[in-house]
Amino acid sequence: MTRESRRAWLTFAVALGWFFLLLWPLTGIKADGSLTFDQTLAIFWRVAAAAAVLVVFWRLKRKGSFDGAGRGLATARAALARGISVVPAWIWWILLAAGALSYPLLTNRYGQDVAVTVLVYICLGLGLNVVVGLAGLLDLGYIAFYGVGAYTYALLSVNYGLSFWLCLPLAAALAAIAGCIIGYPTLRMRGDYLAIVTLGFGEIVRIILNNWMELTNGPKGIISIPPPSIYVPELEPTLHFVPFELRKITYAYYVILGLAVFTVVAVHRLNFSRIGRAWEAIREDETAAELMGVNTFLLKLLAYAMGAVFGGLAGAFYAARYRFVNPDPFTFIESAMVLAMVVLGGLGSIPGIILGALALIALPEVFRGFELYRMLAFGGAMTVMMLVRPAGLIPAKRMGQRSEERD
Amino acid sequence: MEYFFQQFINGITLGGVYALFALGYTMVYGIIQLINFAHGEFFAAGGYVGVIVLSFLGAHGYMGTHPWLCLAFSLVLTMGYCAMLAMAVEKIAYKPLRRSTRLSVLLSALGMSIFLQNGLMLTQGVYDKAYPTAFVQGGLDIGGVRISIMQLLILGLTAVLLFILNALVFRTRIGKAMRATAQDKVMSALVGINSNRIISLTFAIGAGLAAAAGIMVGLYYGAVRYDMGFVPGVKAFAAAVLGGIGNITGAMLGGFIIGMVEIMAAAYVPHGGEYKDVFAFIILIAVLYFMPTGIMGENVDDTRV
């Protein structure tokens, strides 16, 4: 045993002891005056075993035992990439589109339901990505824009009978205005102030939705929101158009698929535009960006508003899909969920965020029994991700080269 | 007029709690220029460990005979527990990332906060947990204004803790080391201060104060909840910013102002009760916009990092 490995195991033992001391008061001291160790030890041994495996793995990796496996994996990946590139890209795109379009025909209601949720979160994740991933501003109240969008459609359609398609841009516009209202006073501050202010803002939107009875009907919410409808041609007696309500989940799937595709394309175009480059410059070094002539304040405000737009669109869809809104879904936990998707998938990376949304929505559906541990795992994963792979599962591709990467 | 004094007493009590809570934010910010997102969870964990210890002692009958001793005992244990928790969080989520971007640190701290909050929920349940409050019933009447024993307890405890903290930071060698590290990490390391240990200690002290605040809130409202650190956390942060983030005296002052404004607004503004959580936030925005250095603070822009 080398000195280094002795040190590693000593640290491991101290950490486990520390963990036990933190865990035991919460699980071992009972209100009836008894002290137990069963529950604590049950958790403790599992964590200890998992941690021990990780330490062994890490030690072996440090010693270079996995170098052979790593090389093998790299060759396999290169071979796979070559295999994929044999077939032209447009064929893959067509296959993907065909898969997405035929998905409702192949699955049942439950599968479609999950797919709709995943697509909603893809929209939200990409919207948040504009703010966090591209411009580097941490927004912890993002779900408020989702709420603004949902209530915009709910109120406009129930009170004024406006159609879904008209409300979509209105919801986006209102969300963007909300984004500017909160962004304007806070964007001069540093990122961490912004984080807390947005956190508070998200909470305030919820408080207002809960308490402004005249407008929002408070915690009881708004019911019987019309679903989106389209005009379909009818030949009898003469050619005319009748409204047709897209009530079924299959139609909802196509609507949100369209929105998600729009979001992906829009965010991709934004990312590789002049504005997107300016955002990335702000993210990397705000002072330098400003010196290069980037109007940092306006662009940060724009990032905020753009992010809010996608949140608002997803929100309007949410109201139309469930045909009921109340303030309950718009909590901080939801913001944290969306953020976890963006962070796990890869800040600034569109495929990464799609993967993140799939992982965070679809995986819990598979592991139904672990529903309770979902947020615990997400929180832990967020920290671990920042420690070991801060760029996410699929890191974003950079434009150009950085000076330290050259030569 | 009596109504006003009554509200004044309530405001100062709540303000004391916010002041203790805000100190953790401001001390951590002062030393590493980062917001400790998990701070609200230290507060909630404090509330829980406090009630766990108190109910354990209550089950053995000690609460009936020596309630004050039990409270002191649970206070000390809880503060120690949260200090340990904070040191663990610092080691995991802050220390390895000291050289990475601010965003990564914020996200890892946020992950920790979510993890801890859900850990509390899983081990303690989603429902409110009731505090034993029988021993702090009763109060004094001074010219029609009622001060409950609970309020006296909270005020007294706050005063004692603030006094100890002041003595620690401004009168001892450790306090001197903390202030030196906050001013210039490299320079203080050159003169032999172990900055890692000082940062860890700062987290521990802040969490200990938050734990005390958690117990007080539990006693005051009679119950704790796993997510109780969230909204008060934003308010305490507002207090820290109002006082000038990084400034210990400022955080105390800010806490009292925020508590007072919240109570007064709930009492005198129409519909104020429903929107009482909004006022602290409005103060936060106004301060950031018009007076970003706070009442007695330093600058908040990038120049210090």
XYZ file of C-alpha atoms in Angstrom:
712
model
C 0.000 0.000 0.000
C 1.542 3.225 -1.059
C 1.403 6.360 0.977
C -0.964 7.931 -1.509
C -3.468 5.107 -1.389
C -3.296 5.042 2.409
C -4.206 8.690 2.349
C -7.090 8.077 -0.018
C -8.540 5.346 2.190
C -8.074 7.444 5.308
C -10.000 10.297 3.701
C -12.636 7.792 2.691
C -13.000 6.533 6.267
C -13.231 10.042 7.705
C -15.827 10.995 5.108
C -17.926 7.941 5.914
C -17.711 8.625 9.631
C -18.770 12.208 8.997
C -21.655 11.027 6.851
C -22.795 8.658 9.590
C -22.784 11.431 12.170
C -24.903 13.584 9.861
C -27.308 10.803 8.987
C -27.920 9.249 12.366
C -29.662 12.137 14.161
C -32.204 12.347 11.334
C -33.007 8.630 11.197
C -31.959 7.171 14.518
C -33.406 9.433 17.233
C -37.101 8.724 17.562
C -39.734 10.965 19.091
C -40.845 8.159 21.419
C -37.490 8.402 23.169
C -35.784 5.391 21.638
C -32.501 5.292 19.775
C -32.249 2.937 16.811
C -29.521 2.159 14.350
C -31.367 -0.179 11.946
C -32.647 2.419 9.524
C -29.428 4.422 9.628
C -27.233 1.406 9.050
C -29.427 0.182 6.204
C -28.763 3.435 4.349
C -25.207 3.713 5.589
C -23.961 0.317 4.366
C -25.374 0.874 0.911
C -23.747 4.282 0.603
C -20.501 2.940 2.060
C -20.393 0.015 -0.373
C -21.118 2.262 -3.348
C -18.499 4.760 -2.210
C -15.914 2.014 -1.672
C -16.456 0.741 -5.204
C -16.039 4.287 -6.496
C -12.814 4.787 -4.560
C -11.376 1.497 -5.887
C -12.402 2.471 -9.397
C -10.866 5.909 -9.027
C -7.608 4.480 -7.626
C -7.339 2.027 -10.515
C -8.010 4.798 -12.981
C -5.299 6.896 -11.418
C -2.896 3.979 -11.737
C -3.799 3.669 -15.406
C -5.481 0.245 -15.302
C -8.228 1.419 -17.626
C -6.030 2.986 -20.275
C -6.426 -0.074 -22.510
C -10.204 -0.017 -22.131
C -10.236 3.730 -22.805
C -8.318 3.253 -26.061
C -10.658 0.423 -27.074
C -13.654 2.634 -26.391
C -12.159 5.465 -28.426
C -11.581 3.181 -31.447
C -15.107 1.801 -31.132
C -16.501 5.327 -31.022
C -14.480 6.361 -34.062
C -15.682 3.274 -35.948
C -19.278 4.075 -35.034
C -18.879 7.677 -36.165
C -17.446 6.445 -39.506
C -20.359 4.037 -39.857
C -22.860 6.804 -39.259
C -21.203 9.170 -41.691
C -21.349 6.553 -44.486
C -25.052 7.237 -44.740
C -25.703 10.863 -45.740
C -26.990 13.123 -43.017
C -30.294 13.861 -44.706
C -31.265 10.185 -44.515
C -30.778 10.279 -40.750
C -32.886 13.418 -40.552
C -35.663 11.796 -42.585
C -35.547 8.692 -40.399
C -35.712 10.855 -37.293
C -38.650 12.864 -38.649
C -40.465 9.706 -39.702
C -39.898 8.209 -36.274
C -41.191 11.331 -34.523
C -44.238 11.606 -36.792
C -45.226 7.947 -36.587
C -44.596 7.700 -32.848
C -48.284 8.111 -31.807
C -49.305 5.363 -34.230
C -46.947 2.902 -32.578
C -47.591 3.654 -28.920
C -50.499 3.720 -26.536
C -51.935 6.649 -24.647
C -49.424 6.332 -21.826
C -46.468 6.409 -24.166
C -47.858 9.479 -25.876
C -48.420 11.155 -22.547
C -44.789 10.651 -21.583
C -43.663 11.869 -25.001
C -45.732 15.053 -24.661
C -44.185 15.750 -21.268
C -40.694 15.148 -22.629
C -41.340 17.540 -25.512
C -42.665 20.235 -23.179
C -39.517 19.923 -21.109
C -37.360 20.042 -24.217
C -38.955 23.411 -25.035
C -38.411 24.625 -21.484
C -34.876 23.277 -21.327
C -33.897 24.917 -24.599
C -35.438 28.187 -23.494
C -33.531 28.092 -20.238
C -30.449 27.118 -22.205
C -30.535 30.472 -23.971
C -30.268 32.196 -20.605
C -27.976 29.832 -18.697
C -26.084 27.989 -21.404
C -25.493 30.732 -23.935
C -25.478 33.933 -21.930
C -24.279 32.350 -18.683
C -26.926 33.966 -16.464
C -28.257 31.661 -13.791
C -32.048 31.889 -13.764
C -33.752 30.040 -10.927
C -37.262 31.360 -11.526
C -37.599 30.226 -15.092
C -40.824 28.339 -14.461
C -42.525 31.693 -13.801
C -42.473 32.358 -17.556
C -44.072 28.988 -18.116
C -46.750 30.122 -15.671
C -47.155 33.474 -17.415
C -47.662 31.679 -20.728
C -50.147 29.213 -19.275
C -52.232 31.902 -17.591
C -52.117 34.123 -20.661
C -53.736 31.483 -22.797
C -56.115 30.397 -20.044
C -57.390 33.906 -19.344
C -57.544 35.115 -22.931
C -59.350 32.043 -24.196
C -61.814 31.716 -21.326
C -62.615 35.427 -21.020
C -62.302 36.612 -24.606
C -62.530 33.434 -26.640
C -59.250 34.020 -28.414
C -57.932 31.032 -30.323
C -54.876 29.031 -29.308
C -52.896 30.033 -32.381
C -53.431 33.711 -31.717
C -52.592 33.259 -28.055
C -49.280 31.565 -28.739
C -47.513 34.746 -29.878
C -49.370 36.739 -27.210
C -48.186 34.355 -24.503
C -44.658 34.552 -25.862
C -44.825 38.352 -25.936
C -46.174 38.623 -22.407
C -43.535 36.211 -21.125
C -40.865 38.274 -22.871
C -42.227 41.426 -21.224
C -42.162 39.673 -17.866
C -38.576 38.670 -18.598
C -37.647 42.285 -19.309
C -39.422 43.525 -16.195
C -37.412 41.238 -13.967
C -34.256 41.470 -16.031
C -34.034 45.230 -16.295
C -33.331 46.048 -12.652
C -31.167 43.017 -11.981
C -29.014 42.461 -15.030
C -26.438 44.997 -13.978
C -25.709 42.782 -11.029
C -23.373 39.861 -10.983
C -24.637 36.381 -11.770
C -25.201 35.203 -8.236
C -27.409 38.153 -7.370
C -29.406 37.442 -10.457
C -29.836 33.849 -9.326
C -31.386 34.805 -6.000
C -33.490 37.590 -7.465
C -34.929 35.261 -10.093
C -35.545 32.700 -7.380
C -37.561 35.284 -5.495
C -39.294 36.416 -8.674
C -40.458 32.890 -9.456
C -41.896 32.667 -5.975
C -43.620 36.025 -6.303
C -45.344 35.081 -9.527
C -46.727 32.073 -7.693
C -47.851 34.206 -4.739
C -49.620 36.618 -7.090
C -51.297 33.764 -8.971
C -52.440 32.361 -5.648
C -53.771 35.591 -4.192
C -55.143 37.691 -7.045
C -58.572 36.102 -6.823
C -60.330 38.444 -9.285
C -57.959 37.612 -12.092
C -56.712 34.102 -11.526
C -59.330 32.545 -9.255
C -56.526 31.789 -6.795
C -55.588 28.245 -5.841
C -58.769 26.861 -7.393
C -57.429 27.720 -10.801
C -59.136 28.185 -14.149
C -61.166 25.343 -15.587
C -62.556 24.379 -18.993
C -59.895 25.999 -21.110
C -60.624 25.200 -24.757
C -58.157 22.942 -26.550
C -56.494 24.240 -29.716
C -58.704 23.960 -32.766
C -58.109 24.070 -36.500
C -60.465 24.630 -39.450
C -60.994 21.575 -41.561
C -62.680 21.622 -44.968
C -66.063 20.004 -45.332
C -67.715 19.351 -48.672
C -71.359 18.924 -47.684
C -73.470 20.806 -48.676
C -70.898 23.138 -50.229
C -67.209 23.562 -49.505
C -66.830 25.312 -46.169
C -64.568 25.143 -43.131
C -65.656 23.959 -39.711
C -63.652 24.287 -36.484
C -62.238 21.015 -35.256
C -60.982 20.745 -31.675
C -57.645 18.983 -31.206
C -58.819 17.235 -28.103
C -57.047 13.912 -28.286
C -53.601 13.350 -26.876
C -52.357 12.360 -30.335
C -53.156 15.831 -31.656
C -51.567 17.404 -28.600
C -48.462 15.395 -29.412
C -48.280 16.844 -32.906
C -48.840 20.392 -31.641
C -46.051 20.163 -29.087
C -43.825 18.365 -31.587
C -44.236 21.348 -33.878
C -43.458 23.740 -31.037
C -40.415 21.714 -30.019
C -39.076 21.616 -33.577
C -39.627 25.360 -33.832
C -37.749 25.835 -30.556
C -34.852 23.626 -31.622
C -34.483 25.430 -34.937
C -34.832 28.857 -33.355
C -32.301 28.154 -30.613
C -29.901 26.627 -33.103
C -30.159 29.663 -35.374
C -29.754 32.002 -32.402
C -26.752 30.056 -31.181
C -24.885 30.385 -34.461
C -25.879 33.959 -35.159
C -24.059 37.141 -34.323
C -26.221 37.453 -31.223
C -25.378 33.942 -30.090
C -21.679 34.647 -30.441
C -22.108 37.817 -28.444
C -23.894 35.839 -25.717
C -21.067 33.361 -25.580
C -18.584 36.194 -25.350
C -20.531 37.623 -22.416
C -20.588 34.220 -20.769
C -16.848 33.761 -21.104
C -15.767 37.222 -20.050
C -18.173 40.074 -19.700
C -15.600 42.798 -19.383
C -13.711 41.625 -22.464
C -16.971 41.363 -24.416
C -17.867 44.905 -23.491
C -14.447 46.117 -24.580
C -14.948 44.432 -27.932
C -18.054 46.537 -28.445
C -20.746 44.119 -27.368
C -23.678 45.921 -25.780
C -23.721 43.601 -22.803
C -26.740 45.032 -21.028
C -29.061 44.933 -24.029
C -27.891 41.488 -25.058
C -28.353 40.061 -21.591
C -31.839 41.538 -21.538
C -32.452 39.964 -24.929
C -31.228 36.589 -23.681
C -33.640 36.894 -20.816
C -36.541 37.816 -23.063
C -35.731 35.095 -25.612
C -35.529 32.461 -22.917
C -38.868 33.655 -21.566
C -40.449 33.433 -25.032
C -39.900 29.683 -25.221
C -41.116 29.260 -21.665
C -44.250 31.208 -22.558
C -44.917 29.079 -25.643
C -44.574 25.878 -23.635
C -46.838 27.381 -20.981
C -49.606 28.182 -23.456
C -49.426 24.607 -24.671
C -49.568 23.350 -21.097
C -52.831 25.218 -20.462
C -54.334 23.942 -23.711
C -53.206 20.388 -23.072
C -54.551 19.960 -19.530
C -57.378 22.473 -20.061
C -56.914 23.537 -16.464
C -54.344 25.715 -14.730
C -53.693 26.475 -11.106
C -50.575 27.862 -9.431
C -49.371 24.517 -8.070
C -47.157 23.308 -10.927
C -45.143 26.516 -11.076
C -42.889 25.938 -8.092
C -39.175 26.236 -7.589
C -38.815 22.460 -7.856
C -39.921 22.662 -11.480
C -37.364 25.369 -12.202
C -34.746 23.194 -10.587
C -35.842 20.247 -12.722
C -35.465 22.194 -15.947
C -32.130 23.512 -14.783
C -30.987 19.997 -13.922
C -31.817 18.921 -17.489
C -29.790 21.715 -18.974
C -26.868 21.091 -16.653
C -26.804 17.304 -17.003
C -27.264 17.393 -20.753
C -24.649 20.034 -21.348
C -24.864 23.800 -21.061
C -25.357 25.310 -24.474
C -25.683 21.965 -26.241
C -29.002 21.296 -28.009
C -28.619 17.490 -28.357
C -27.404 17.434 -24.775
C -30.546 19.134 -23.495
C -32.778 16.828 -25.508
C -30.949 13.912 -23.945
C -31.233 15.564 -20.534
C -35.008 15.971 -20.886
C -35.339 12.364 -22.032
C -33.230 11.139 -19.139
C -34.964 13.183 -16.468
C -38.541 12.533 -17.585
C -38.369 9.094 -19.149
C -36.019 7.426 -16.650
C -38.248 8.115 -13.621
C -41.140 6.632 -15.636
C -39.105 3.460 -16.049
C -38.046 3.351 -12.390
C -41.472 4.015 -10.957
C -40.549 2.578 -7.566
C -37.932 5.275 -7.007
C -40.278 8.203 -7.632
C -39.578 9.624 -4.165
C -35.846 9.716 -4.693
C -36.102 11.561 -7.971
C -35.204 15.061 -6.818
C -32.610 13.715 -4.413
C -30.885 12.006 -7.319
C -31.185 15.094 -9.552
C -29.684 17.354 -6.920
C -26.849 14.951 -6.262
C -26.288 14.433 -9.977
C -26.090 18.188 -10.507
C -23.301 18.550 -7.954
C -21.434 15.464 -9.187
C -21.735 16.643 -12.772
C -20.189 19.990 -11.906
C -17.332 18.202 -10.150
C -16.459 15.582 -12.755
C -17.833 16.751 -16.088
C -18.910 20.393 -15.948
C -19.647 20.525 -19.682
C -22.443 17.936 -19.402
C -23.163 14.578 -21.044
C -22.918 15.975 -24.578
C -20.705 19.055 -24.358
C -21.527 21.959 -26.628
C -19.394 22.380 -29.726
C -17.426 25.561 -29.677
C -17.149 27.950 -32.555
C -13.568 28.521 -33.567
C -10.584 27.945 -31.351
C -9.498 29.296 -28.041
C -6.001 30.558 -27.614
C -5.114 28.046 -24.925
C -6.318 25.141 -27.058
C -4.111 26.064 -29.990
C -0.773 24.260 -30.321
C -50.635 53.305 19.209
C -50.666 50.107 21.226
C -51.249 48.249 18.011
C -48.170 49.880 16.575
C -45.994 48.905 19.537
C -47.334 45.387 19.398
C -46.348 45.145 15.760
C -43.013 46.710 16.591
C -42.283 43.930 19.071
C -43.340 41.290 16.532
C -41.198 42.917 13.873
C -38.113 43.040 16.016
C -38.543 39.374 16.952
C -38.834 38.269 13.349
C -35.993 40.611 12.472
C -33.729 38.894 14.971
C -34.330 35.576 13.259
C -33.591 37.056 9.852
C -30.470 38.713 11.209
C -29.073 35.382 12.432
C -29.987 33.758 9.151
C -28.520 36.560 7.036
C -25.164 36.431 8.804
C -24.346 33.107 7.183
C -24.925 34.504 3.718
C -22.920 37.601 4.357
C -19.958 35.858 6.032
C -19.614 33.275 3.280
C -19.960 35.957 0.654
C -17.418 38.097 2.391
C -14.835 35.360 2.354
C -15.286 33.646 -1.021
C -17.540 36.105 -2.908
C -20.119 33.400 -3.552
C -23.669 32.909 -2.379
C -24.192 29.817 -0.313
C -27.309 28.332 -1.853
C -27.469 25.539 0.689
C -27.759 28.025 3.538
C -31.549 27.739 3.677
C -31.135 23.999 4.129
C -28.888 24.528 7.154
C -31.714 26.588 8.616
C -34.270 23.848 7.926
C -31.954 21.107 9.174
C -31.457 23.141 12.334
C -35.201 23.342 12.849
C -35.505 19.583 12.417
C -32.580 18.472 14.545
C -33.802 20.853 17.232
C -37.248 19.303 17.307
C -35.783 15.784 17.158
C -33.620 16.411 20.200
C -36.401 18.213 22.073
C -38.936 15.442 21.450
C -36.384 12.820 22.458
C -35.764 14.630 25.728
C -39.503 15.179 26.108
C -40.179 11.448 25.770
C -37.840 10.843 28.699
C -39.642 13.457 30.760
C -36.834 16.000 30.938
C -38.868 18.636 29.142
C -41.329 18.697 32.023
C -38.695 19.172 34.672
C -35.922 21.223 33.059
C -37.292 22.734 29.843
C -34.722 25.534 29.629
C -31.814 23.195 30.120
C -33.222 20.939 27.411
C -33.540 23.889 25.062
C -29.967 24.952 25.696
C -28.766 21.391 25.167
C -30.641 20.960 21.912
C -29.470 24.377 20.747
C -25.834 23.462 21.249
C -26.234 20.037 19.625
C -28.109 21.477 16.672
C -25.613 24.221 16.061
C -22.851 21.642 16.118
C -24.745 19.407 13.741
C -25.357 22.152 11.217
C -21.749 23.282 11.479
C -20.686 19.753 10.519
C -23.206 19.704 7.715
C -21.926 23.008 6.403
C -18.326 21.841 6.497
C -19.305 18.750 4.520
C -21.134 20.878 1.939
C -18.147 23.183 1.657
C -15.761 20.266 1.138
C -17.953 18.651 -1.508
C -19.517 21.480 -3.440
C -17.237 24.500 -3.005
C -13.656 23.494 -2.343
C -12.976 21.398 -5.481
C -14.450 24.161 -7.632
C -12.549 27.060 -6.192
C -10.794 27.698 -9.498
C -13.694 27.063 -11.878
C -16.308 29.453 -13.193
C -18.856 31.056 -10.912
C -21.661 29.296 -12.735
C -20.306 25.834 -11.931
C -19.982 26.671 -8.254
C -23.486 28.119 -8.131
C -24.874 25.027 -9.819
C -23.039 22.590 -7.602
C -24.214 24.472 -4.522
C -27.748 24.490 -5.872
C -27.528 20.750 -6.454
C -26.436 20.341 -2.845
C -29.369 22.451 -1.710
C -31.860 20.323 -3.642
C -30.172 17.168 -2.378
C -30.318 18.258 1.250
C -33.888 19.478 1.024
C -35.029 16.170 -0.396
C -32.894 14.271 2.076
C -34.740 16.070 4.862
C -38.064 15.307 3.205
C -37.258 11.618 2.805
C -36.073 11.115 6.366
C -38.582 13.387 8.094
C -41.688 13.256 5.938
C -43.515 15.904 3.940
C -45.779 17.078 6.738
C -45.194 19.710 9.376
C -43.430 18.513 12.488
C -44.760 20.070 15.682
C -42.462 21.718 18.222
C -43.047 21.299 21.950
C -43.937 24.841 22.932
C -45.768 24.373 26.220
C -42.860 25.710 28.264
C -42.750 29.059 26.499
C -46.406 29.960 26.921
C -47.408 33.071 28.784
C -46.073 36.579 28.616
C -45.881 40.040 30.041
C -48.277 42.942 29.636
C -46.624 46.325 29.452
C -49.181 49.069 29.055
C -51.417 46.984 26.816
C -48.565 45.669 24.695
C -48.084 41.955 25.086
C -44.610 40.462 24.941
C -44.674 36.684 25.061
C -41.988 34.643 26.787
C -41.212 33.229 23.351
C -40.430 36.670 21.983
C -38.276 37.482 24.950
C -36.473 34.190 24.474
C -35.853 34.832 20.796
C -34.705 38.380 21.384
C -32.447 37.382 24.254
C -30.917 34.504 22.363
C -30.395 36.615 19.268
C -28.677 39.291 21.306
C -26.390 36.754 22.977
C -25.456 35.061 19.704
C -24.834 38.350 17.933
C -22.662 39.480 20.827
C -20.643 36.244 20.742
C -20.215 36.500 17.004
C -19.051 40.097 17.226
C -16.554 39.159 19.903
C -15.356 36.222 17.835
C -14.877 38.174 14.652
C -13.470 41.388 16.050
C -11.661 40.313 19.220
C -10.026 36.939 18.609
C -7.134 35.677 16.497
C -9.476 33.469 14.500
C -11.665 36.450 13.749
C -8.642 38.405 12.653
C -7.645 35.532 10.363
C -11.148 35.484 8.917
C -11.101 39.166 8.196
C -7.660 38.900 6.662
C -8.752 36.032 4.396
C -11.804 37.994 3.343
C -9.641 40.939 2.378
C -6.948 39.125 0.442
C -6.690 35.358 0.238
C -3.229 35.204 -1.298
C -1.690 37.708 1.062
C -3.213 36.117 4.141
C -1.944 32.708 3.012
C 1.536 34.217 2.688
C 1.506 35.290 6.312
C 0.632 31.765 7.409
C -3.155 31.679 7.555
C -4.626 28.389 6.412
C -7.326 29.822 4.171
C -9.010 26.453 3.557
C -9.542 26.010 7.268
C -10.779 29.575 7.667
C -13.281 29.177 4.821
C -14.519 25.930 6.326
C -14.867 27.618 9.701
C -16.804 30.499 8.184
C -19.295 28.085 6.675
C -19.589 26.325 10.040
C -20.219 29.523 11.991
C -22.797 30.757 9.508
C -24.590 27.411 9.586
C -24.547 27.349 13.368
C -26.296 30.722 13.461
C -28.790 29.565 10.840
C -29.479 26.471 12.949
C -30.253 28.652 15.951
C -32.584 30.709 13.763
C -34.245 27.469 12.601
C -34.962 26.411 16.176
C -36.371 29.844 16.980
C -38.668 29.798 13.983
C -39.785 26.312 14.963
C -40.597 27.489 18.462
C -42.252 30.690 17.257
C -44.542 29.107 14.685
C -44.826 25.787 16.511
C -43.792 23.618 13.577
C -41.101 23.000 10.977
C -41.277 21.813 7.387
C -38.674 20.397 5.063
C -38.916 23.356 2.652
C -38.990 26.045 5.324
C -35.555 27.309 4.327
C -36.648 28.503 0.925
C -38.701 31.689 1.295
C -36.995 32.849 4.519
C -33.729 32.198 2.705
C -34.581 34.725 0.017
C -35.609 37.207 2.714
C -32.438 36.662 4.689
C -30.463 37.176 1.528
C -32.373 40.406 0.976
C -31.361 41.388 4.492
C -27.715 40.634 3.758
C -27.820 42.697 0.563
C -29.660 45.531 2.285
C -27.012 45.699 4.956
C -24.237 45.494 2.394
C -23.179 41.989 1.558
C -19.976 40.924 3.224
C -20.572 43.246 6.159
C -21.478 41.565 9.443
C -22.961 44.579 11.224
C -24.863 45.385 8.060
C -26.445 41.938 7.937
C -27.690 42.303 11.515
C -29.157 45.699 10.745
C -30.636 44.458 7.461
C -32.275 41.504 9.195
C -34.019 43.761 11.691
C -35.164 46.137 8.942
C -36.535 43.336 6.773
C -38.373 41.753 9.689
C -39.831 45.113 10.694
C -40.909 45.998 7.155
C -42.560 42.630 6.679
C -44.588 42.861 9.880
C -45.495 46.528 9.408
C -46.519 45.993 5.803
C -48.680 43.042 6.768
C -50.285 45.178 9.468
C -50.846 48.450 7.650
C -50.873 47.886 3.885
C -54.219 46.707 2.472
C -53.976 43.041 1.446
C -50.527 43.171 3.022
C -50.986 39.875 4.810
C -51.427 37.935 1.596
C -48.440 39.536 -0.040
C -46.156 39.750 2.978
C -43.513 37.597 1.286
C -43.306 40.093 -1.558
C -42.093 43.090 0.427
C -38.665 41.732 1.299
C -38.210 40.975 -2.350
C -39.188 44.474 -3.433
C -36.626 45.827 -0.974
C -34.040 43.480 -2.471
C -34.652 44.766 -5.990
C -34.777 48.393 -4.897
C -31.524 48.060 -2.994
C -29.778 46.287 -5.863
C -30.936 48.981 -8.217
C -30.483 52.192 -6.279
C -27.929 51.339 -3.625
C -26.085 48.187 -4.611
C -23.532 48.601 -1.868
C -26.220 48.400 0.794
C -26.414 50.497 3.919
C -22.877 49.946 5.121
C -21.424 47.734 2.472
C -18.645 47.544 0.013
C -18.913 47.448 -3.745
C -20.607 44.489 -5.377
C -19.170 44.623 -8.862
C -16.354 42.510 -10.201
C -13.546 44.643 -8.904
C -13.092 42.732 -5.676
C -12.595 39.283 -7.088
